[in-house]
Coordinates of C-alpha atoms and ligand atoms in Angstrom, one line a residue:
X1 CA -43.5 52.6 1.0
X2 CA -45.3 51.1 4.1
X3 CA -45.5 52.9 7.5
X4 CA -43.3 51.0 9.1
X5 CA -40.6 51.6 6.4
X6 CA -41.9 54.9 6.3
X7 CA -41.4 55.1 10.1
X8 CA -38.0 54.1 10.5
X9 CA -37.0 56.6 8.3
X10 CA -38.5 59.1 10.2
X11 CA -36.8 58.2 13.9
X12 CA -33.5 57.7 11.6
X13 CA -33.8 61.4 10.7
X14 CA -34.7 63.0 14.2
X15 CA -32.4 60.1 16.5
X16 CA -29.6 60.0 14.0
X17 CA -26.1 60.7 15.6
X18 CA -25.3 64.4 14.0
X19 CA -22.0 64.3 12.1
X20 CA -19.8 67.2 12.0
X21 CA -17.4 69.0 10.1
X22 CA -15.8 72.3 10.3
X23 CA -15.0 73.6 6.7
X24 CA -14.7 77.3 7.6
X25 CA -15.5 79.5 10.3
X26 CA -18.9 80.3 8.7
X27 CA -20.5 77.1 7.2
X28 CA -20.9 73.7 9.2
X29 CA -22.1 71.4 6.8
X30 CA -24.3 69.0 9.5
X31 CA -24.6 65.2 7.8
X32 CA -27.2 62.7 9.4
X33 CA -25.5 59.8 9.6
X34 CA -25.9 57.1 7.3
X35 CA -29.3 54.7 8.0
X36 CA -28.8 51.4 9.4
X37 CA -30.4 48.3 8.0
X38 CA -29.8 44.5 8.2
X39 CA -29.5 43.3 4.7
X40 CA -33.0 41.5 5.0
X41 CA -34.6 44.8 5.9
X42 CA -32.8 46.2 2.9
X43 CA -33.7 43.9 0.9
X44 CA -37.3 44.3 2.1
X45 CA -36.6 47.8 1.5
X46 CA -36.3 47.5 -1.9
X47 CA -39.2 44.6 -2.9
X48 CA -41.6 47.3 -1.0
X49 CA -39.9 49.9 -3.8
X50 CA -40.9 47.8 -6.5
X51 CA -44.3 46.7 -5.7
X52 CA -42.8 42.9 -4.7
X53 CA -44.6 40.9 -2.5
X54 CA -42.9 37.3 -2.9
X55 CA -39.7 36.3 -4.7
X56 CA -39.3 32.8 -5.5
X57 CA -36.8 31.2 -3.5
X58 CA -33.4 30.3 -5.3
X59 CA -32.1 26.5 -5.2
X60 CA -29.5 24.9 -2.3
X61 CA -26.5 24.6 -3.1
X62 CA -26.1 21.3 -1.7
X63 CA -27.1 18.1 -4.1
X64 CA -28.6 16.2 -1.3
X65 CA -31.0 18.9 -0.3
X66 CA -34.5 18.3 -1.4
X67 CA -34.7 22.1 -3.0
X68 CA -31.1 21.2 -5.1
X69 CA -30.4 23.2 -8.1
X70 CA -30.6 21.5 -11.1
X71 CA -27.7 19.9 -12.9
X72 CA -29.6 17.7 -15.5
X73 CA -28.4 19.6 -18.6
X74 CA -31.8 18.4 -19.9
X75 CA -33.7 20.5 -18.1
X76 CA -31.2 23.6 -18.2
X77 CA -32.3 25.5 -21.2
X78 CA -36.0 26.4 -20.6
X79 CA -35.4 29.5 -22.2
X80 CA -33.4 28.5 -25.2
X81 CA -33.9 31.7 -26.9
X82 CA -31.3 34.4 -26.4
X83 CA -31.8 37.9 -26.7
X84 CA -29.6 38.6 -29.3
X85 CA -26.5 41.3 -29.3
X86 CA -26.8 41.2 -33.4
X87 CA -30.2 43.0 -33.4
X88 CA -31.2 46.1 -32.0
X89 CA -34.4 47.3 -29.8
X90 CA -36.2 48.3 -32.9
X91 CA -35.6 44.9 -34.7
X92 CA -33.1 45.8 -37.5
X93 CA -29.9 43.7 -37.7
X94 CA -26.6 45.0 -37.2
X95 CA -24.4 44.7 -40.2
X96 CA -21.6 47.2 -39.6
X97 CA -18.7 48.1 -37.3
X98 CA -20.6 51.5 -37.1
X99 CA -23.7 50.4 -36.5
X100 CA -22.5 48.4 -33.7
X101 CA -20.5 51.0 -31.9
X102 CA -23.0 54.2 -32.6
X103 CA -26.5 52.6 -31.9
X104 CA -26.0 48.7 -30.7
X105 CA -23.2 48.9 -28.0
X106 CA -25.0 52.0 -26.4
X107 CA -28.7 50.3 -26.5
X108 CA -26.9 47.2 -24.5
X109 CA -24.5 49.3 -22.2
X110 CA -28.0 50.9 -21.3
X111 CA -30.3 47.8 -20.8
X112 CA -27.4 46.6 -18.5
X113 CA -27.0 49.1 -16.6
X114 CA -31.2 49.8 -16.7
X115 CA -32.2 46.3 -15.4
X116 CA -29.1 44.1 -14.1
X117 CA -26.0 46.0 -12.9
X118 CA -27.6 49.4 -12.1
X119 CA -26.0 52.6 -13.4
X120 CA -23.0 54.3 -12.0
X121 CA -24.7 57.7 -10.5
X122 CA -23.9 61.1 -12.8
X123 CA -22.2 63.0 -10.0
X124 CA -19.8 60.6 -8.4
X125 CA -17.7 62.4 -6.1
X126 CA -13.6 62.8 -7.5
X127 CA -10.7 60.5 -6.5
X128 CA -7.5 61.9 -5.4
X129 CA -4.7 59.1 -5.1
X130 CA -1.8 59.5 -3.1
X131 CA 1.0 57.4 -2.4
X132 CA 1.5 56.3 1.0
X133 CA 4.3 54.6 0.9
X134 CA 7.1 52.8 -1.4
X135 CA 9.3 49.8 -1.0
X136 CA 12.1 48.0 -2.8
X137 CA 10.7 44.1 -2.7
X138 CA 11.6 40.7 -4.1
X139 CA 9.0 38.6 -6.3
X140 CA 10.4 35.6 -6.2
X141 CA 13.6 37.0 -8.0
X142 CA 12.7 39.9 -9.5
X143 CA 13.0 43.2 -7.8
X144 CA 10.0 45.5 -7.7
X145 CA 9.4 48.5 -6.5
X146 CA 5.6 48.1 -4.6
X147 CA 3.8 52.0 -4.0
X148 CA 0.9 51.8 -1.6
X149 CA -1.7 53.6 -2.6
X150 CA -4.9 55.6 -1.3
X151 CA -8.0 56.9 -3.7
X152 CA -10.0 59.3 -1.2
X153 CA -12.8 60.3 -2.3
X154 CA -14.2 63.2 -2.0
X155 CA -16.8 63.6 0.6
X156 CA -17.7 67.3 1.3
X157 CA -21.4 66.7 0.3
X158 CA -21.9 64.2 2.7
X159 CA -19.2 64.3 5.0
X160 CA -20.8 61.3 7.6
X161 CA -18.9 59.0 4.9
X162 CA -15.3 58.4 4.0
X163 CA -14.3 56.1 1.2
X164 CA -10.6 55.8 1.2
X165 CA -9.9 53.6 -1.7
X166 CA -7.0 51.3 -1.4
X167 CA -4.6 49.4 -3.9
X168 CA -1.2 48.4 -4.4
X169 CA 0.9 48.7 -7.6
X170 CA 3.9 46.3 -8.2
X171 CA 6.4 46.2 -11.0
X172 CA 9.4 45.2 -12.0
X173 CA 12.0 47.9 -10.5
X174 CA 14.6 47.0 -13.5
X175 CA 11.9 47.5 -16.7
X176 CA 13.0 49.8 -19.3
X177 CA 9.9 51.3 -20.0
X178 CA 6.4 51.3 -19.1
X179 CA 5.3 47.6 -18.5
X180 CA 1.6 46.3 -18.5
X181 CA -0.1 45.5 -15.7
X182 CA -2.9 43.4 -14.9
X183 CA -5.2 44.8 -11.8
X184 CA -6.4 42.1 -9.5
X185 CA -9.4 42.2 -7.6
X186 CA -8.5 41.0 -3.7
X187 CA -6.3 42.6 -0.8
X188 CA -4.3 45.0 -1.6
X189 CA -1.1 45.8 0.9
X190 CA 3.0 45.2 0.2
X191 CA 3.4 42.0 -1.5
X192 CA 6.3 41.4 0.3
X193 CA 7.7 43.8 3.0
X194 CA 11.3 44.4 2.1
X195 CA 13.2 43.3 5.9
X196 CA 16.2 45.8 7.6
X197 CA 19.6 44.4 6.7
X198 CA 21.7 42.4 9.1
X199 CA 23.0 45.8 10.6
X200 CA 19.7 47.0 11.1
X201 CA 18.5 43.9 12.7
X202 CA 21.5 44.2 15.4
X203 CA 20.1 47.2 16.2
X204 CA 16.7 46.9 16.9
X205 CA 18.2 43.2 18.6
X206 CA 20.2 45.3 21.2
X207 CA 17.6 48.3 21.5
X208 CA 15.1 45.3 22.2
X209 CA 17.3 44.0 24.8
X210 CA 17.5 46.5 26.6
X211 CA 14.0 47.5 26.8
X212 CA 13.6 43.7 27.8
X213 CA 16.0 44.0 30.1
X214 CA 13.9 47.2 31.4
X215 CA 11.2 45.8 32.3
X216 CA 12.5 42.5 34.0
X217 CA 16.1 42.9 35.3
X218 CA 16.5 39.5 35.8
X219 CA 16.6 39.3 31.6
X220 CA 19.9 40.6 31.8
X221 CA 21.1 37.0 32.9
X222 CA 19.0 35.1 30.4
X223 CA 20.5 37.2 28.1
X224 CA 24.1 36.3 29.0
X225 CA 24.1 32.7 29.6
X226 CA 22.5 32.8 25.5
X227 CA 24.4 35.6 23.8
X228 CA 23.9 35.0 20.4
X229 CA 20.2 34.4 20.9
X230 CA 18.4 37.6 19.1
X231 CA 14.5 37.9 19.6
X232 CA 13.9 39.4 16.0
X233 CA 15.3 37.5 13.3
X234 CA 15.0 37.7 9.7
X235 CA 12.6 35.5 8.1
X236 CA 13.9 32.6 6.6
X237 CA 13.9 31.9 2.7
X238 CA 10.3 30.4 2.4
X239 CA 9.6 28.0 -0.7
X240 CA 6.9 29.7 -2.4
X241 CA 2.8 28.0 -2.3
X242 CA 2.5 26.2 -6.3
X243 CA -0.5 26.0 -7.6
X244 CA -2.3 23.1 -8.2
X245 CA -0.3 22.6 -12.1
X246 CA 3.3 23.1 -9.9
X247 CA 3.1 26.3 -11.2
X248 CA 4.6 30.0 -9.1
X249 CA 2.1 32.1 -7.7
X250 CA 0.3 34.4 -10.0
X251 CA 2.5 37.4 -8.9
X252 CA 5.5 35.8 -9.2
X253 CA 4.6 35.0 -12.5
X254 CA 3.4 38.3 -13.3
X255 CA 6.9 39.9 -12.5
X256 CA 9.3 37.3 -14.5
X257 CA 7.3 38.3 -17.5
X258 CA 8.2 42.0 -16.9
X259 CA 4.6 42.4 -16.0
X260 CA 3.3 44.6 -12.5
X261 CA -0.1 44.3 -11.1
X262 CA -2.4 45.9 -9.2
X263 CA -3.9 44.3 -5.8
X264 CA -7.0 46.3 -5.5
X265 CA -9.4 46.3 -2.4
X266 CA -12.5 45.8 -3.3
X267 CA -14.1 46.1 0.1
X268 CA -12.9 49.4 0.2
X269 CA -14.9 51.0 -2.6
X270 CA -18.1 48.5 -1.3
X271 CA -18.5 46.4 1.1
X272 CA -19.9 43.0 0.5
X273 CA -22.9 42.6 2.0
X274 CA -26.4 44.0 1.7
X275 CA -26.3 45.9 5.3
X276 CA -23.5 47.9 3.6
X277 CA -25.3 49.7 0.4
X278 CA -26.0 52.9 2.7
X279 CA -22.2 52.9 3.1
X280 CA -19.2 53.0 1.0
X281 CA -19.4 54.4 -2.5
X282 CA -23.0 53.8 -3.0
X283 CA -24.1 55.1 0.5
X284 CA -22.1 58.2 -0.4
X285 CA -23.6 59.2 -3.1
X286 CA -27.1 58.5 -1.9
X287 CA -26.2 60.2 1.3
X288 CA -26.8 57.1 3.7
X289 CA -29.6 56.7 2.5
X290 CA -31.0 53.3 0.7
X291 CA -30.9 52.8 -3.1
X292 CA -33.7 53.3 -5.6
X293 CA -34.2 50.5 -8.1
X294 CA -31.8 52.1 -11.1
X295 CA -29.0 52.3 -8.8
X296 CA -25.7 50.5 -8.7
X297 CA -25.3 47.2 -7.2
X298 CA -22.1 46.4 -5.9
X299 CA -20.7 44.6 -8.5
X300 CA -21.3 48.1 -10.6
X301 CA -19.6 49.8 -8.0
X302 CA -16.8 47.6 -7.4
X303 CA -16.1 47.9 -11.0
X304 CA -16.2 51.5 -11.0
X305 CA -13.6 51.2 -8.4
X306 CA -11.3 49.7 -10.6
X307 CA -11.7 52.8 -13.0
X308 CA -10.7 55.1 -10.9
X309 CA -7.7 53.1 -10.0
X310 CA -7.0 53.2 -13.9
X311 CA -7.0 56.6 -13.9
X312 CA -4.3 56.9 -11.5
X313 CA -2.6 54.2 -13.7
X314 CA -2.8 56.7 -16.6
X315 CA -0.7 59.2 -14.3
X316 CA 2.2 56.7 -13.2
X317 CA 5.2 56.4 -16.0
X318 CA 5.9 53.1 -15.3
X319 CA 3.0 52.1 -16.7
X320 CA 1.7 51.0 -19.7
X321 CA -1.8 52.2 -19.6
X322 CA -3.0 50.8 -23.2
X323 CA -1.9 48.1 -21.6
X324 CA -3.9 47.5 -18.1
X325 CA -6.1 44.1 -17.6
X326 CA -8.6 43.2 -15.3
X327 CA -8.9 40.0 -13.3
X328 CA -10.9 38.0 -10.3
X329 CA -12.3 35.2 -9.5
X330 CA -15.5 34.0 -8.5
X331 CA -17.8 37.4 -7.4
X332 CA -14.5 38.8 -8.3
X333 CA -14.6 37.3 -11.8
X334 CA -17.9 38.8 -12.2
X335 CA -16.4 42.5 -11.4
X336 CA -14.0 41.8 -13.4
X337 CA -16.1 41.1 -16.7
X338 CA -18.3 44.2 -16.0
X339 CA -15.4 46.5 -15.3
X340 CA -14.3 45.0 -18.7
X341 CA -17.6 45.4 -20.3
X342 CA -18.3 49.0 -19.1
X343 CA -14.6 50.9 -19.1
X344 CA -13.4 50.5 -22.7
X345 CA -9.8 51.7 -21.2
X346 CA -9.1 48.2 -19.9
X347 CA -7.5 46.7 -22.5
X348 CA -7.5 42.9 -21.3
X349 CA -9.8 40.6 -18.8
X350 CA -9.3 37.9 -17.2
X351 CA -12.3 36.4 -16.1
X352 CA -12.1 33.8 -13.5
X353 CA -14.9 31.2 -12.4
X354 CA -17.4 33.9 -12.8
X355 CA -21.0 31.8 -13.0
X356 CA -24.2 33.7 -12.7
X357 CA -24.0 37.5 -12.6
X358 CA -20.7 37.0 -14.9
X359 CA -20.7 34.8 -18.0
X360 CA -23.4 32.3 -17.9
X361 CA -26.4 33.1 -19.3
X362 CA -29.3 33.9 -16.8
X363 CA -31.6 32.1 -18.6
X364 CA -29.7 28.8 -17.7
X365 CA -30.9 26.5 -15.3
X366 CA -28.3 24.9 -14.1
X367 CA -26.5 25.2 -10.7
X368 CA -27.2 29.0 -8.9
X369 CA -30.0 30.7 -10.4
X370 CA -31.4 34.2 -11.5
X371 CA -33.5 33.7 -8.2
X372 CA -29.8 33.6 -5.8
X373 CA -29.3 36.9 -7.4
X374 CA -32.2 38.3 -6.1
X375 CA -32.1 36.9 -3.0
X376 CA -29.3 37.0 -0.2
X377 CA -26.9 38.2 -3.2
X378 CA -29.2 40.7 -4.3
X379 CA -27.2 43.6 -3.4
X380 CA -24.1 42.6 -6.7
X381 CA -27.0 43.6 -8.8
X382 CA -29.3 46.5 -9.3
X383 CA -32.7 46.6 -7.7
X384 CA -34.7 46.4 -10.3
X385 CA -33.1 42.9 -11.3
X386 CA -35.3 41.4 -8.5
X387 CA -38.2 41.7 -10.3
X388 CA -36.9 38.8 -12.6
X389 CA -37.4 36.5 -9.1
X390 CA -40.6 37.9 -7.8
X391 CA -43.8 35.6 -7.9
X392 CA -46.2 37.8 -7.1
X393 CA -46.0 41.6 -7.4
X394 CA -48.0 44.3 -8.7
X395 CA -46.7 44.0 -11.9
X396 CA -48.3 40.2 -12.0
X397 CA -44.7 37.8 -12.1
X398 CA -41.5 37.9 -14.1
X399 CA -39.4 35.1 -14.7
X400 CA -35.0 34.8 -16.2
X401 CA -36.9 34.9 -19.9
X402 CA -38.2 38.2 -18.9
X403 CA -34.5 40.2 -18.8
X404 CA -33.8 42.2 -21.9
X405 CA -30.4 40.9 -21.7
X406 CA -28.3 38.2 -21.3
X407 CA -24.6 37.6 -20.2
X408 CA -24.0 37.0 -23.8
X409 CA -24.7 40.9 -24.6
X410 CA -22.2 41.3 -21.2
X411 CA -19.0 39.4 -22.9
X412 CA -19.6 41.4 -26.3
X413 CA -19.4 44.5 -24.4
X414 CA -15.5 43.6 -24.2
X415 CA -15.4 43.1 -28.1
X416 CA -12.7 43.5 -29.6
X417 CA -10.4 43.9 -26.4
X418 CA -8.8 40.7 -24.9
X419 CA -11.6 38.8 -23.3
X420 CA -9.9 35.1 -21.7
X421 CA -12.8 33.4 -19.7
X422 CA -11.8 30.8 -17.5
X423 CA -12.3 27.8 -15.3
X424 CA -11.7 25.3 -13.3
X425 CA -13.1 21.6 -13.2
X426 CA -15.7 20.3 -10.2
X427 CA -14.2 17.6 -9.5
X428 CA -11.2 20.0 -7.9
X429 CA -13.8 22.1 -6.6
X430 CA -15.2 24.7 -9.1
X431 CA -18.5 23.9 -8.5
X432 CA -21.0 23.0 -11.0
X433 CA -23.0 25.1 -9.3
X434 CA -21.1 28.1 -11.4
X435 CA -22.1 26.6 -14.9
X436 CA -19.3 26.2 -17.1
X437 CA -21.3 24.9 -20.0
X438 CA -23.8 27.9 -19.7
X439 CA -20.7 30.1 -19.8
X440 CA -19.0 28.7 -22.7
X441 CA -22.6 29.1 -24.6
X442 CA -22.4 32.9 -23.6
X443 CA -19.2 33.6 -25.1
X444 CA -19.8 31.5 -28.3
X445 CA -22.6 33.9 -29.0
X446 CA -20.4 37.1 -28.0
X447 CA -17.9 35.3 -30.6
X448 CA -20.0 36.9 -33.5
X449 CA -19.6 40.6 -32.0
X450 CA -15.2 40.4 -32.1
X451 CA -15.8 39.1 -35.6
X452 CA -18.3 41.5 -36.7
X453 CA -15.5 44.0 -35.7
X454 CA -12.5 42.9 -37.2
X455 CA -11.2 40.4 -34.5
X456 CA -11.0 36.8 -33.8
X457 CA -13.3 35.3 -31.6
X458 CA -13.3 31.9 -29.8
X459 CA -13.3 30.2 -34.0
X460 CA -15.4 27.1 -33.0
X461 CA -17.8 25.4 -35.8
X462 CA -21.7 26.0 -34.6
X463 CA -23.7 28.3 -32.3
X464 CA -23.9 28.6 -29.1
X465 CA -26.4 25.5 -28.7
X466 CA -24.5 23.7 -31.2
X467 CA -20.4 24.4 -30.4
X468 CA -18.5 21.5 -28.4
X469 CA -17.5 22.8 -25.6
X470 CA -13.6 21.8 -25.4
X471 CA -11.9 19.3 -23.2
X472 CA -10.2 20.3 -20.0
X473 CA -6.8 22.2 -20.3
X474 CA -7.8 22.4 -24.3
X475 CA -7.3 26.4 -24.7
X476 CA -9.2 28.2 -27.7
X477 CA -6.3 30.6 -27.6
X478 CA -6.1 31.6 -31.5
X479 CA -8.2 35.1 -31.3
X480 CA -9.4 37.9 -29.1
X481 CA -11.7 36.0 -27.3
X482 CA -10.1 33.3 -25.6
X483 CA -12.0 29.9 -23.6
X484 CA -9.7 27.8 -20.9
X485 CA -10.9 25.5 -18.3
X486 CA -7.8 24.4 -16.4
X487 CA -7.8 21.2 -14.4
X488 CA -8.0 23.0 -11.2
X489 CA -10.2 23.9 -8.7
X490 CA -12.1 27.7 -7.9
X491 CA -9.3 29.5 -9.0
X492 CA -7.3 31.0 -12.2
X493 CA -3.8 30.3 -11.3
X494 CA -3.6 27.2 -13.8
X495 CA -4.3 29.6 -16.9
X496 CA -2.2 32.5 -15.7
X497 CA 0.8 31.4 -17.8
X498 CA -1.3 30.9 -20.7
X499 CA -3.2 34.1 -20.0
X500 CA 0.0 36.1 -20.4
X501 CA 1.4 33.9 -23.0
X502 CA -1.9 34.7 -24.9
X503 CA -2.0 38.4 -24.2
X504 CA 1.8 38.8 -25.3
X505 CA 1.3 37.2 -28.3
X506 CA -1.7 38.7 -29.3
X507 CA 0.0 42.5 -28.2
X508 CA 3.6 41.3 -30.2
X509 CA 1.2 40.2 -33.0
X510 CA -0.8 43.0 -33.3
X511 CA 2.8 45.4 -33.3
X512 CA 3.2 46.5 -36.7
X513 CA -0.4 46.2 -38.0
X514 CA -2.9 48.5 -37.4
X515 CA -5.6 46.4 -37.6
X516 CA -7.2 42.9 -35.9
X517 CA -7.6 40.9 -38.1
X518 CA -5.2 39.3 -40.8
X519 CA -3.2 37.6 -38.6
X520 CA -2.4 33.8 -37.5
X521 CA -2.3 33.5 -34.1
X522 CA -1.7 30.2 -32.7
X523 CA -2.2 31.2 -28.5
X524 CA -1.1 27.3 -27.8
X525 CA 2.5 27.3 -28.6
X526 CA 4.8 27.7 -26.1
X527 CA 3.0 26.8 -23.0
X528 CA 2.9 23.2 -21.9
Ligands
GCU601 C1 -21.2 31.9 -4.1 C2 -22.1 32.6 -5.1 C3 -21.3 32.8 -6.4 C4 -20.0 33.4 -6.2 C5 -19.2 32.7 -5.1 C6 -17.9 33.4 -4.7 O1 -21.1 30.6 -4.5 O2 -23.3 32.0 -5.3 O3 -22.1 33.7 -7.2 O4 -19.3 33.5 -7.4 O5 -20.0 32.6 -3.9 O6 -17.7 34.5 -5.0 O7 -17.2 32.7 -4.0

């Protein structure tokens, strides 16, 4: 650590404001409160920690700029050779179910958690959801029943931080049993506020009046040249926003199928920014202070989030809870594959626009870069991923080939759960820049893992340098890993009816049998 670093923390601890709690007359537990860093002394922070001295800078994202990433798919694969899920640290090949979930699945869980997502700490602090509030709403024109909800976690050991974890769980207030649901990674809050009734509305009208009235006594005239003018009125019947294929919102469509869903805050288990990893979940548990290089990242952390929201699933009756996906889109997509990956409860993923950090492989070169991840969005990953960027370091350099892993390992995680990855197309604006072909190459290869154990993967002819990728809004629907790219833009709302027509096939399918496999699933029917 240098002396400046060194320094800082010093004044931190004798200058820190002193938090306080009272827990009984006896004890005050006294927490310094948590340091204060800018993300680039953070991130400075953490290079210094692992002997880094220069990272290699990662490319612009804009095409005309003269350090552009690269999109010649020539030139994308300097790495060609993956690190392979099929054969473990020691060299011998997995054959077996048993091998796979015993020695393989642990050895990868570990190198990702090791060396790209950090690991979730030992002693995270319990959750204890309450429900804040409940209302009767309409999705579209289903009635649901919305319950507000707040994880607090507990913060006795370092009471100088409060993470008050927030989601929102809709479903369908006429189901006759417990329904799936699929959690969403975005802002949580009452889809849509149920209004007061006609009667109601007269009330508040003439109780607004008069306060009105109150306060300007002249009102009482405007009033009664326009008496049937009221100042609140209730909100007219608004057309709802179609996505890009004409298609209802993603909530909306959710509910018709006799689905609910879960908005979940991410923000509120993380925040997403560097600046904020001596805060939230991570700064809890490290007590304000920074993170060491094994820790989580905030991707990690987001997705840990999630789990603790499926826990209070597990508790709530009108929930299916073998039943409970997983889906976001863009940093979001990426939480939502390692939430997928690392909590074997989720049963489903949907795993929108994800790029680097999600499915592509890292060893791509095409569009953002290993080096953007451990640079300003160095804080989704662990620490110790930056040393795939650094250029000169104690350790000499490391470059993408370097990682013991790829995103490939990331989507097999998942096997044999319901794994959909999807797109949208450039032109409508999912950028290049997120690698669609790099992605599809990862899940080809995962492909291998769902069929070693008994399920269906994508079924395409070749490997992942050989396979065609398929033409836009051509699904590969038929198995447990499922490929879409939709003809929209950075978004999954144009594979959401094929995402639950998929998953309610494969669950209806899979009624009855016991097992994965056997089965012909044809994913495509149905949809348009
Ligand atoms: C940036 C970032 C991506 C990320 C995206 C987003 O483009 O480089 O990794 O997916 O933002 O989350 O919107």
């Amino acid at each position: 650590m240098p002396f400046q670093f060194k320094t800082r923390l010093l004044l931190n601890g004798l200058i820190g404001v002193l938090a306080m709690t009272v827990t009984g007359a006896a004890q005050t537990p006294i927490a310094l409160a948590p340091m204060t860093l800018t993300a680039e002394q953070d991130h400075q922070n953490m290079m210094d920690q692992l002997g880094i001295k220069v990272l290699r800078d990662g490319p612009s994202g804009d095409e005309k700029a003269p350090n552009h990433a690269n999109y010649d798919e020539a030139l994308a694969n300097p790495y060609p050779r993956l690190p392979d899920p099929l054969t473990m640290n020691d060299g011998t090949k997995v054959a077996t179910a048993k091998q796979w979930w015993e020695r393989r699945r642990p050895e990868l869980a570990e190198l990702l958690s090791k060396y790209v997502y950090g690991r979730v700490p030992r002693h995270v602090p319990k959750v204890t959801w309450t429900v804040t509030a409940v209302d009767h709403e309409m999705i579209g024109f289903t009635p649901v029943i919305a319950k507000d909800l707040i994880g607090q976690v507990d913060n006795a050991a370092y009471p100088a931080i409060d993470v008050r974890i927030h989601m929102t769980l809709v479903t369908p207030a006429n189901a006759k049993g417990p329904v799936p649901v699929l959690m969403m990674f975005g802002r949580a809050g009452f889809p849509a506020p149920h209004e007061p009734s006609a009667d109601e509305l007269e009330r508040i009208n003439s109780a607004w009046k008069a306060v009105l009235a109150q306060q300007d006594s002249s009102l009482k005239e405007v009033f009664a040249q326009h008496p049937a003018w009221q100042p609140v009125k209730a909100t007219p019947f608004q057309f709802p926003q179609m996505n890009e294929d004409g298609d209802l919102p993603n909530t909306w469509q959710l509910v018709a199928a006799g689905w609910g869903f879960v908005q979940f805050d991410p923000a509120s288990v993380q925040a997403d920014d560097g600046a904020g990893l001596t805060r939230g979940i991570i700064g809890l548990v490290n007590k304000g202070q920074p993170r060491t290089p094994e820790d989580w990242g905030a991707l990690r952390a987001w997705a840990w989030g999630a789990g603790r929201g499926l826990d209070y699933l597990e508790s709530d009756p009108s929930v299916d809870a073998k039943r409970v996906g997983i889906d976001g889109v863009s940093r979001y997509g990426k939480a939502a594959l390692v939430t997928m990956a690392f909590d074997e409860r989720f049963a489903m993923a949907l795993v929108g626009s994800s790029g680097k950090g999600g499915a592509t492989l890292l060893r791509r070169n095409f569009g953002e870069a290993v080096e953007s991840l451990t640079g300003g969005e160095y804080y989704w990953m662990a620490g110790n991923f930056m040393k795939y960027g650094a250029s000169e370091a104690t350790f000499g350099s490391k470059t993408p080939e370097d990682i013991p892993v790829d995103s490939n390992a990331l989507i097999a995680l998942c096997a044999p759960r319901l794994t959909f990855i999807s797109y949208g197309i450039p032109e409508k604006g999912d950028a290049k820049w997120l690698d669609h072909e790099g992605s599809f190459m990862a899940t080809v290869d995962a492909s291998r893992v769902f069929t070693l154990l008994g399920a269906k993967g994508l079924g395409v002819e070749g490997d992942n340098r050989t396979a065609k990728m398929p033409a836009v809004n051509q699904g590969l629907l038929d198995g447990q890993l499922a490929w879409r790219q939709h003809d929209g833009g950075h978004t999954d709302a144009p594979n959401m009816k094929w995402f639950i027509q998929w998953a309610n096939k494969q669950w209806a399918d899979r009624h009855g049998a016991d097992h994965l496999n056997g089965q012909s699933l044809n994913g495509q029917s149905g949809a348009k």
